[in-house]
């Protein structure tokens, strides 16, 4: 039986958070034994918002190092940097011509990012869902592990694939989105009704994978909760629900076990425990990250090998697409 292909990626536009880890990267490792895994540092997506070039380069290395430190094995998965495989941008142009203006104008993230970057509403910000579709379709991807907020983009990729397949005959695998059962959506510590984001202007709203223990505990102590004192889930207890979710992901404890553990204790004790669990869980990741960042040549070898492998796969799809579009093959 052929292995399914999985593709996913994270932008190197900031230090990754525990939201990125619990909602995505932590779950990727589980696929490595049973699937063909392709994990990309999507640096081309990052430039829809202005970046400091030196910072973008550094974070590209850091993101790759975090992938490996979180359990992604370069011997089992293909790891590479998006801009190192030209097929992503090439396919994106072709697929732009099979994507409707109305589809892109309905993208929720375009509306949100336009509000945040009102002075730079560029064409890339509008069309980057097509580049995302190209990322996925280029590798004949079966499954894309994503958070709920990205499902709209997966649906667009499916629509584009089906449209192209209908016009020209089957060309692309039609991908499916996969949402992990736990940790799929980690919320901000300062505004628990909003998703945790590495670009949050309030540094107390997110926990970076590279925050030290004191910083992590301080951020959790400041986490917004409610006027109640009982540690249990509730319809209006957004902050506590979020903290229970995080604590469960790092300790493996069920809601019932968490409620029993903190029976008779207040929010202060719970916040401290969550902070310590997170800090302890991140410690081995941070140690491995520091080791990897001290060996740039190793990371560059991973980038090169991964790009070579990805490029071979990409060219198979791209040549098929170009032939069906009627382009004359390169002589």
Phi, psi and omega in degrees: 000129181293143177286145174284151178259133179241135176231139171200167180195162180228142178287140175270045185264005179178169178292129183295150184253173174295340174293315175298321183291306184287327183276341185220286195300320181300325183280341184295321184303329182293339182276345193297328183282331189250349185229162169276108188258131178233115182237128191237144169270107191273075184289333179292328176294329186295333188276005171295339173245141182303132180238150170279117187308315181296322179293320180296318178297314181297317183288336175295315175298315183297319181295318177298317179296322179294319176308309184292318180297333180272005173110004177278118186267117180298342177280341182250336182236157175269117180244129181201173179257130187308314184290351177277353179238104188294341181300334179298310181289324180295314180292326180300320179296315179300316183286337173304327182279000176237018180240132184274146178304317182298324178297316182289325182292341179271356182295121183299319184291331176295317179297316181295313182290330177295323178293321182285333183235055186300336181270003182212056178273083187268170182296327179297323178296327181282321188259001183298336174299335177287322175297322177296319177298321179295319176308315186283311187287335182301330184253016180051050186289136176268316186230140177234107177287119185218167170276166182303326183292345180262357183297330178298323179290324177295320178297322177295317178301320178295317180297317180296314180300313180297321180296314179295316180298323180290319182290319191245349189103159185308122182231316183250143165291134179273113188282161174237143175277144179234122180252118179301148183290328182240146173070016186291335184217098178266131186263163179297142177285335181267332177225081189293002173267356180245151180293142175297134183224138179289346179262009179299130179292335177270108184294342178280354181277340183227157174246117178285150176296344183252005176296141177283169187300316181299319180294317180299312181296320179298318180294320179290326177298329181270359183302136180287132177234237180208185185277352178285173178231354184270128179280098176195161180284154178198158183301324183255006184264062187299317182294314180292321177303317180294316180294322177295321178298313180297314182298319179297318181296324183273338182248340184081006182279146177279168177303317182298319179293323179293316179299316179295320183298325185249018176298128180082359178251161182264182180297327181301314179296320182293314180300318179297317180295320178297315179301316181292321179296319179293314181299317179294323180291328182275341185306311180293329177294315180295322179296316179292322178301312181298322178296316181292319181293340178278355182231073183299325182297325177294315180297322180292326176294321177297315179303312184294311180298317180295318180295322178299315180295314181296321182296321178298317178294318183297319183294329177298313180292314185297319180295324177295317180296313182298320179297317181289331178286340180100011178289142175287131181296149180299130184266000000 
